Amino acid sequence: MSDHAPSREALAEQVADLSRRLSALEARLGDGPANPSPGEMPAEAHWALPRLRERLQEVARGGVLFAGSVVGPDGELVEWERSDATDSVITSDWSEAADTIGALGHPVRLRLIQAVAAGRTVVAELAALEGLGTTGQIYHHLRQLVSAGWLETTGRGRYRIPPTRLIPLMITITAARR
């Protein structure tokens, strides 16, 4: 990056401002020309990229933006976004993400966290799912998900996905699908 490139915090604020402005514009325009079917995203696949490019003109190698607005299993609206310049991502220590990414690298843990995302929050409900192993094995997998920050305990034998991790989880799963 050049000396005149915006800082990481400045980029984050610019993206947040862009998001607020886009939300206000969408509110004024209504649903737009085409309403997607339930479960489908709008046809305009790259509506965020032109504005992201505009914001990153001073950054030599561009950047990434990921965001989401979802209703969690508890009915709470969760909105979250993050952006980073490419150089910042490339030069960071990727090995620091190994435990967090690795916690999702087991089919049983993925099924458990998917069940929690769908609203099953009590170990007894999770243990009733077929193919997840014994209660002890389920607790082992839950501890790994908690340790990596993908889940948190909300009481004895109760779990939830922290609101700050719900959208990153959805993004990770979406990115991994082919």
Coordinates of N, CA and C in Angstrom, one line a residue:
M1 N 0.8 -1.2 0.0 CA 0.0 0.0 0.0 C 0.9 1.2 0.0
S2 N 0.4 2.3 -0.6 CA 1.1 3.5 -0.6 C 0.9 4.2 0.7
D3 N 1.7 5.3 1.0 CA 1.6 6.1 2.2 C 0.2 6.8 2.2
H4 N -0.4 6.9 1.1 CA -1.7 7.7 1.0 C -2.9 6.7 1.1
A5 N -2.6 5.4 1.2 CA -3.7 4.5 1.2 C -4.4 4.6 2.6
P6 N -5.8 4.4 2.6 CA -6.5 4.5 3.8 C -6.1 3.3 4.8
S7 N -6.1 3.6 6.1 CA -5.8 2.6 7.1 C -6.9 1.5 7.1
R8 N -6.7 0.5 7.8 CA -7.7 -0.6 7.9 C -8.9 -0.1 8.6
E9 N -8.8 0.7 9.6 CA -9.9 1.3 10.3 C -10.7 2.3 9.4
A10 N -10.0 3.0 8.6 CA -10.6 3.9 7.6 C -11.4 3.1 6.6
L11 N -10.8 2.0 6.1 CA -11.5 1.2 5.1 C -12.8 0.6 5.8
A12 N -12.7 0.2 7.0 CA -13.8 -0.4 7.7 C -14.9 0.6 7.8
E13 N -14.6 1.8 8.2 CA -15.6 2.9 8.3 C -16.2 3.3 7.0
Q14 N -15.4 3.3 6.0 CA -15.9 3.6 4.6 C -16.9 2.5 4.2
V15 N -16.6 1.2 4.5 CA -17.5 0.1 4.1 C -18.7 0.2 4.9
A16 N -18.6 0.5 6.2 CA -19.8 0.7 7.1 C -20.7 1.8 6.6
D17 N -20.1 2.9 6.2 CA -20.8 4.1 5.6 C -21.5 3.7 4.3
L18 N -20.8 2.9 3.5 CA -21.4 2.5 2.2 C -22.6 1.6 2.5
S19 N -22.4 0.7 3.5 CA -23.5 -0.2 3.8 C -24.8 0.6 4.3
R20 N -24.5 1.6 5.2 CA -25.7 2.4 5.6 C -26.3 3.2 4.5
R21 N -25.5 3.7 3.6 CA -26.0 4.5 2.4 C -26.8 3.5 1.5
L22 N -26.3 2.3 1.3 CA -26.9 1.4 0.4 C -28.3 0.9 1.0
S23 N -28.3 0.7 2.3 CA -29.5 0.3 3.0 C -30.6 1.4 2.9
A24 N -30.2 2.7 3.0 CA -31.1 3.8 2.9 C -31.6 3.9 1.5
L25 N -30.7 3.7 0.5 CA -31.2 3.7 -0.9 C -32.1 2.6 -1.2
E26 N -31.8 1.4 -0.7 CA -32.7 0.3 -1.0 C -34.1 0.5 -0.3
A27 N -34.1 1.1 0.9 CA -35.3 1.4 1.5 C -36.2 2.4 0.7
R28 N -35.5 3.4 0.1 CA -36.3 4.3 -0.7 C -36.8 3.7 -2.0
L29 N -36.0 2.8 -2.6 CA -36.4 2.2 -3.8 C -37.4 1.0 -3.7
G30 N -37.5 0.5 -2.5 CA -38.4 -0.7 -2.3 C -37.7 -2.0 -2.8
D31 N -38.4 -2.9 -3.2 CA -37.9 -4.2 -3.6 C -37.2 -4.2 -4.9
G32 N -37.3 -3.2 -5.7 CA -36.6 -3.2 -7.0 C -37.4 -3.9 -8.1
P33 N -36.9 -4.1 -9.3 CA -37.6 -4.7 -10.4 C -38.0 -6.1 -10.2
A34 N -37.2 -6.9 -9.5 CA -37.6 -8.3 -9.4 C -37.5 -8.8 -8.0
N35 N -38.6 -9.4 -7.5 CA -38.6 -10.0 -6.2 C -38.2 -11.4 -6.2
P36 N -37.2 -11.8 -5.5 CA -36.8 -13.2 -5.5 C -37.8 -14.1 -4.8
S37 N -37.8 -15.4 -5.2 CA -38.6 -16.3 -4.6 C -38.0 -16.6 -3.2
P38 N -38.9 -17.1 -2.2 CA -38.3 -17.4 -0.9 C -37.1 -18.3 -1.0
G39 N -36.0 -18.0 -0.3 CA -34.8 -18.8 -0.3 C -33.9 -18.4 -1.4
E40 N -34.2 -17.5 -2.3 CA -33.4 -17.1 -3.4 C -32.9 -15.7 -3.2
M41 N -31.7 -15.4 -3.6 CA -31.1 -14.1 -3.6 C -31.5 -13.3 -4.8
P42 N -31.5 -12.0 -4.8 CA -31.9 -11.2 -6.0 C -31.0 -11.6 -7.2
A43 N -31.5 -11.4 -8.4 CA -30.8 -11.7 -9.6 C -29.5 -10.9 -9.8
E44 N -29.5 -9.6 -9.3 CA -28.4 -8.8 -9.5 C -27.2 -9.3 -8.6
A45 N -26.4 -10.2 -9.1 CA -25.5 -10.9 -8.3 C -24.3 -10.1 -7.8
H46 N -23.9 -9.1 -8.5 CA -22.7 -8.3 -8.0 C -23.0 -6.9 -7.7
W47 N -24.0 -6.6 -6.9 CA -24.4 -5.3 -6.6 C -23.5 -4.6 -5.7
A48 N -22.7 -5.3 -4.9 CA -21.8 -4.7 -3.9 C -20.4 -4.4 -4.5
L49 N -20.0 -5.2 -5.5 CA -18.7 -5.1 -6.1 C -18.4 -3.7 -6.7
P50 N -19.2 -3.1 -7.4 CA -18.9 -1.8 -8.0 C -18.6 -0.7 -6.9
R51 N -19.3 -0.7 -5.8 CA -19.1 0.2 -4.7 C -17.8 -0.2 -4.0
L52 N -17.5 -1.5 -3.8 CA -16.3 -1.9 -3.1 C -15.1 -1.5 -4.0
R53 N -15.1 -1.6 -5.3 CA -14.0 -1.2 -6.1 C -13.8 0.3 -6.0
E54 N -14.9 1.0 -5.9 CA -14.8 2.5 -5.8 C -14.1 2.9 -4.5
R55 N -14.4 2.2 -3.4 CA -13.8 2.5 -2.1 C -12.4 2.0 -2.0
L56 N -12.0 1.1 -2.9 CA -10.6 0.5 -2.8 C -9.7 1.0 -3.9
Q57 N -10.1 2.1 -4.5 CA -9.2 2.6 -5.7 C -7.8 2.9 -5.3
E58 N -7.6 3.3 -4.0 CA -6.2 3.6 -3.6 C -5.4 2.4 -3.1
V59 N -6.1 1.2 -3.0 CA -5.4 0.0 -2.6 C -5.0 -0.8 -3.8
A60 N -3.7 -1.0 -3.9 CA -3.1 -1.6 -5.1 C -3.7 -3.0 -5.5
R61 N -3.9 -3.8 -4.5 CA -4.4 -5.2 -4.8 C -5.8 -5.5 -4.5
G62 N -6.6 -4.4 -4.2 CA -8.0 -4.6 -3.9 C -8.2 -5.1 -2.5
G63 N -9.4 -5.7 -2.3 CA -9.8 -6.1 -0.9 C -11.0 -7.0 -1.0
V64 N -11.4 -7.4 0.2 CA -12.5 -8.3 0.3 C -13.5 -7.7 1.3
L65 N -14.8 -8.0 1.1 CA -15.9 -7.6 1.9 C -16.8 -8.7 2.1
F66 N -17.2 -9.0 3.3 CA -18.2 -10.0 3.5 C -19.2 -9.5 4.6
A67 N -20.4 -9.8 4.4 CA -21.5 -9.2 5.2 C -22.7 -10.1 5.2
G68 N -23.6 -9.9 6.1 CA -24.8 -10.6 6.1 C -25.8 -10.0 7.1
S69 N -27.1 -10.4 6.8 CA -28.2 -10.0 7.7 C -29.1 -11.2 7.8
V70 N -29.1 -11.8 8.9 CA -29.9 -13.0 9.1 C -30.6 -13.0 10.4
V71 N -31.7 -13.8 10.5 CA -32.5 -13.9 11.7 C -31.9 -15.2 12.3
G72 N -31.4 -15.1 13.5 CA -30.9 -16.2 14.2 C -31.9 -17.2 14.7
P73 N -31.5 -18.3 15.3 CA -32.5 -19.3 15.8 C -33.4 -18.8 16.9
D74 N -32.9 -17.8 17.6 CA -33.7 -17.2 18.7 C -34.6 -16.0 18.2
G75 N -34.6 -15.8 16.9 CA -35.5 -14.8 16.3 C -34.9 -13.4 16.2
E76 N -33.6 -13.3 16.8 CA -32.9 -12.0 16.8 C -32.3 -11.7 15.4
L77 N -32.4 -10.5 15.0 CA -31.8 -10.1 13.7 C -30.3 -9.9 14.0
V78 N -29.4 -10.5 13.2 CA -28.0 -10.4 13.3 C -27.5 -9.8 12.0
E79 N -26.8 -8.6 12.1 CA -26.2 -8.0 11.0 C -24.7 -7.9 11.3
W80 N -23.9 -8.1 10.3 CA -22.4 -8.2 10.5 C -21.7 -7.9 9.2
E81 N -20.6 -7.2 9.2 CA -19.8 -7.0 8.0 C -18.3 -6.9 8.4
R82 N -17.5 -7.2 7.5 CA -16.1 -7.0 7.7 C -15.4 -6.8 6.3
S83 N -14.4 -6.0 6.3 CA -13.6 -5.8 5.1 C -12.2 -5.7 5.4
D84 N -11.4 -6.1 4.5 CA -9.9 -6.1 4.6 C -9.3 -5.8 3.3
A85 N -8.2 -5.1 3.3 CA -7.4 -5.0 2.1 C -6.6 -6.3 1.8
T86 N -6.5 -6.6 0.5 CA -5.8 -7.9 0.1 C -4.5 -8.0 0.8
D87 N -3.6 -7.0 0.7 CA -2.3 -7.1 1.3 C -2.4 -7.4 2.8
S88 N -3.3 -6.8 3.5 CA -3.5 -7.1 4.9 C -3.8 -8.6 5.2
V89 N -4.6 -9.2 4.3 CA -5.0 -10.6 4.5 C -3.7 -11.5 4.1
I90 N -3.1 -11.1 3.0 CA -2.0 -11.9 2.5 C -0.8 -11.9 3.5
T91 N -0.6 -10.8 4.1 CA 0.6 -10.7 5.0 C 0.3 -11.1 6.5
S92 N -1.0 -11.4 6.8 CA -1.3 -11.9 8.1 C -0.8 -13.3 8.4
D93 N -0.8 -13.7 9.6 CA -0.4 -15.1 9.9 C -1.6 -16.0 9.8
W94 N -1.7 -16.7 8.7 CA -2.8 -17.6 8.5 C -2.8 -18.8 9.5
S95 N -1.7 -19.1 10.0 CA -1.7 -20.3 10.9 C -2.5 -20.0 12.2
E96 N -2.7 -18.7 12.5 CA -3.5 -18.4 13.7 C -4.9 -18.8 13.5
A97 N -5.4 -19.0 12.2 CA -6.7 -19.4 12.0 C -6.9 -20.9 12.0
A98 N -5.9 -21.6 12.1 CA -5.9 -23.1 11.9 C -6.9 -23.7 12.9
D99 N -6.9 -23.4 14.2 CA -7.8 -24.0 15.2 C -9.2 -23.7 14.9
T100 N -9.5 -22.4 14.5 CA -10.8 -22.0 14.2 C -11.4 -22.7 13.0
I101 N -10.6 -22.7 12.0 CA -11.0 -23.4 10.7 C -11.1 -24.9 11.0
G102 N -10.1 -25.4 11.7 CA -10.0 -26.9 11.9 C -11.2 -27.4 12.7
A103 N -11.8 -26.6 13.6 CA -12.9 -27.0 14.4 C -14.1 -27.4 13.5
L104 N -14.2 -26.7 12.3 CA -15.3 -27.0 11.4 C -15.0 -28.2 10.5
G105 N -13.8 -28.8 10.6 CA -13.3 -29.8 9.7 C -13.7 -31.2 10.1
H106 N -14.8 -31.4 10.8 CA -15.2 -32.7 11.1 C -16.7 -32.8 10.9
P107 N -17.1 -33.9 10.2 CA -18.6 -34.0 9.8 C -19.5 -33.9 11.0
V108 N -19.1 -34.5 12.2 CA -20.0 -34.5 13.4 C -20.1 -33.1 13.9
R109 N -19.0 -32.4 13.9 CA -19.1 -31.0 14.4 C -19.9 -30.1 13.5
L110 N -19.8 -30.3 12.2 CA -20.6 -29.6 11.2 C -22.1 -29.9 11.5
R111 N -22.4 -31.2 11.7 CA -23.8 -31.5 11.9 C -24.3 -30.9 13.2
L112 N -23.5 -30.9 14.2 CA -23.9 -30.3 15.5 C -24.1 -28.8 15.4
I113 N -23.2 -28.1 14.8 CA -23.4 -26.6 14.7 C -24.5 -26.3 13.7
Q114 N -24.8 -27.1 12.7 CA -25.9 -26.9 11.8 C -27.2 -27.1 12.6
A115 N -27.3 -28.1 13.5 CA -28.4 -28.3 14.3 C -28.7 -27.2 15.3
V116 N -27.6 -26.6 15.9 CA -27.7 -25.4 16.7 C -28.2 -24.2 15.9
A117 N -27.7 -24.1 14.7 CA -28.2 -23.0 13.9 C -29.6 -23.1 13.5
A118 N -30.1 -24.4 13.5 CA -31.5 -24.6 13.2 C -32.4 -24.5 14.4
G119 N -31.8 -24.3 15.6 CA -32.6 -24.1 16.8 C -32.5 -25.2 17.9
R120 N -31.8 -26.2 17.6 CA -31.6 -27.2 18.7 C -30.5 -26.8 19.6
T121 N -30.8 -26.5 20.8 CA -29.7 -25.9 21.7 C -29.4 -26.7 22.9
V122 N -30.1 -27.7 23.1 CA -29.9 -28.5 24.3 C -29.2 -29.8 23.9
V123 N -28.2 -30.3 24.7 CA -27.5 -31.5 24.4 C -28.4 -32.7 24.2
A124 N -29.5 -32.8 25.0 CA -30.4 -33.9 24.8 C -31.0 -33.9 23.4
E125 N -31.3 -32.7 22.9 CA -31.8 -32.6 21.5 C -30.8 -33.0 20.5
L126 N -29.5 -32.6 20.7 CA -28.5 -32.9 19.8 C -28.1 -34.4 19.9
A127 N -28.2 -35.0 21.0 CA -27.9 -36.5 21.2 C -29.0 -37.3 20.5
A128 N -30.2 -36.8 20.3 CA -31.2 -37.5 19.7 C -31.0 -37.7 18.2
L129 N -30.1 -36.9 17.6 CA -29.8 -36.9 16.2 C -29.0 -38.2 15.9
E130 N -29.3 -38.9 14.9 CA -28.6 -40.1 14.6 C -27.2 -39.9 14.0
G131 N -26.3 -40.8 14.4 CA -24.9 -40.8 13.8 C -23.9 -39.9 14.4
L132 N -24.3 -39.3 15.6 CA -23.3 -38.3 16.2 C -22.5 -38.9 17.3
G133 N -22.8 -40.2 17.6 CA -22.0 -40.8 18.6 C -22.6 -40.8 20.0
T134 N -21.8 -41.1 21.0 CA -22.3 -41.1 22.4 C -22.4 -39.7 22.9
T135 N -23.1 -39.5 24.0 CA -23.2 -38.2 24.7 C -21.8 -37.7 25.0
G136 N -20.9 -38.5 25.4 CA -19.5 -38.1 25.7 C -18.8 -37.6 24.5
Q137 N -19.0 -38.3 23.3 CA -18.4 -37.9 22.1 C -19.0 -36.5 21.6
I138 N -20.3 -36.4 21.8 CA -20.9 -35.1 21.5 C -20.4 -34.0 22.3
Y139 N -20.2 -34.2 23.6 CA -19.6 -33.2 24.5 C -18.2 -32.8 24.0
H140 N -17.4 -33.8 23.6 CA -16.1 -33.6 23.1 C -16.1 -32.6 21.9
H141 N -17.0 -32.9 20.9 CA -17.1 -32.1 19.8 C -17.6 -30.7 20.1
L142 N -18.6 -30.6 21.0 CA -19.1 -29.3 21.5 C -18.0 -28.5 22.1
R143 N -17.1 -29.1 22.9 CA -16.0 -28.4 23.6 C -15.1 -27.8 22.5
Q144 N -14.8 -28.6 21.5 CA -13.9 -28.1 20.4 C -14.6 -26.9 19.7
L145 N -15.9 -26.9 19.5 CA -16.5 -25.8 18.8 C -16.6 -24.6 19.8
V146 N -16.7 -24.8 21.1 CA -16.7 -23.7 22.0 C -15.3 -23.1 22.1
S147 N -14.3 -23.9 22.2 CA -12.9 -23.5 22.2 C -12.5 -22.6 21.0
A148 N -13.0 -23.0 19.9 CA -12.7 -22.3 18.6 C -13.6 -21.0 18.5
G149 N -14.6 -20.8 19.4 CA -15.4 -19.6 19.3 C -16.7 -19.8 18.4
W150 N -16.9 -20.9 17.9 CA -18.1 -21.1 17.0 C -19.4 -21.3 17.8
L151 N -19.2 -21.8 19.0 CA -20.4 -22.0 20.0 C -20.0 -21.4 21.3
E152 N -21.1 -21.1 22.1 CA -20.9 -20.7 23.5 C -22.0 -21.3 24.3
T153 N -21.6 -21.5 25.6 CA -22.6 -22.1 26.5 C -23.6 -21.0 27.0
T154 N -24.8 -21.4 27.1 CA -25.8 -20.4 27.6 C -26.4 -21.0 28.9
G155 N -25.9 -22.0 29.4 CA -26.5 -22.7 30.6 C -26.0 -24.1 30.6
R156 N -26.3 -24.8 31.6 CA -25.9 -26.2 31.7 C -26.5 -27.0 30.5
G157 N -25.6 -27.6 29.7 CA -26.1 -28.4 28.5 C -26.8 -27.6 27.4
R158 N -26.6 -26.3 27.4 CA -27.3 -25.5 26.4 C -26.2 -24.7 25.6
Y159 N -26.4 -24.6 24.3 CA -25.4 -24.0 23.4 C -26.1 -23.0 22.5
R160 N -25.3 -22.1 22.0 CA -25.8 -21.2 20.9 C -24.6 -20.7 20.1
I161 N -24.9 -20.3 18.9 CA -23.8 -19.7 18.1 C -23.8 -18.2 18.5
P162 N -22.6 -17.7 18.9 CA -22.6 -16.3 19.3 C -23.0 -15.4 18.1
P163 N -23.8 -14.3 18.3 CA -24.2 -13.5 17.2 C -23.1 -13.0 16.3
T164 N -21.9 -12.7 16.9 CA -20.8 -12.3 16.1 C -20.1 -13.4 15.3
R165 N -20.5 -14.6 15.5 CA -20.0 -15.7 14.7 C -21.0 -16.3 13.7
L166 N -22.3 -15.9 13.9 CA -23.3 -16.5 13.0 C -23.1 -16.3 11.5
I167 N -22.8 -15.0 11.2 CA -22.7 -14.7 9.8 C -21.3 -15.2 9.2
P168 N -20.2 -15.1 10.0 CA -19.0 -15.7 9.5 C -19.1 -17.2 9.3
L169 N -19.9 -17.9 10.1 CA -20.2 -19.3 9.9 C -20.9 -19.5 8.6
M170 N -22.0 -18.8 8.4 CA -22.7 -18.9 7.2 C -21.9 -18.6 5.9
I171 N -21.0 -17.6 6.0 CA -20.1 -17.3 4.9 C -19.1 -18.4 4.7
T172 N -18.6 -19.0 5.8 CA -17.6 -20.1 5.6 C -18.3 -21.3 4.9
I173 N -19.5 -21.6 5.4 CA -20.2 -22.8 4.7 C -20.5 -22.4 3.3
T174 N -21.0 -21.2 3.0 CA -21.4 -20.9 1.7 C -20.1 -20.9 0.8
A175 N -19.0 -20.4 1.3 CA -17.8 -20.4 0.5 C -17.3 -21.8 0.2
A176 N -17.5 -22.7 1.1 CA -17.0 -24.1 1.0 C -17.9 -24.9 0.0
R177 N -19.1 -24.5 -0.2 CA -20.0 -25.2 -1.1 C -19.6 -25.0 -2.6
R178 N -19.7 -26.1 -3.3 CA -19.3 -25.9 -4.8 C -20.5 -25.9 -5.7

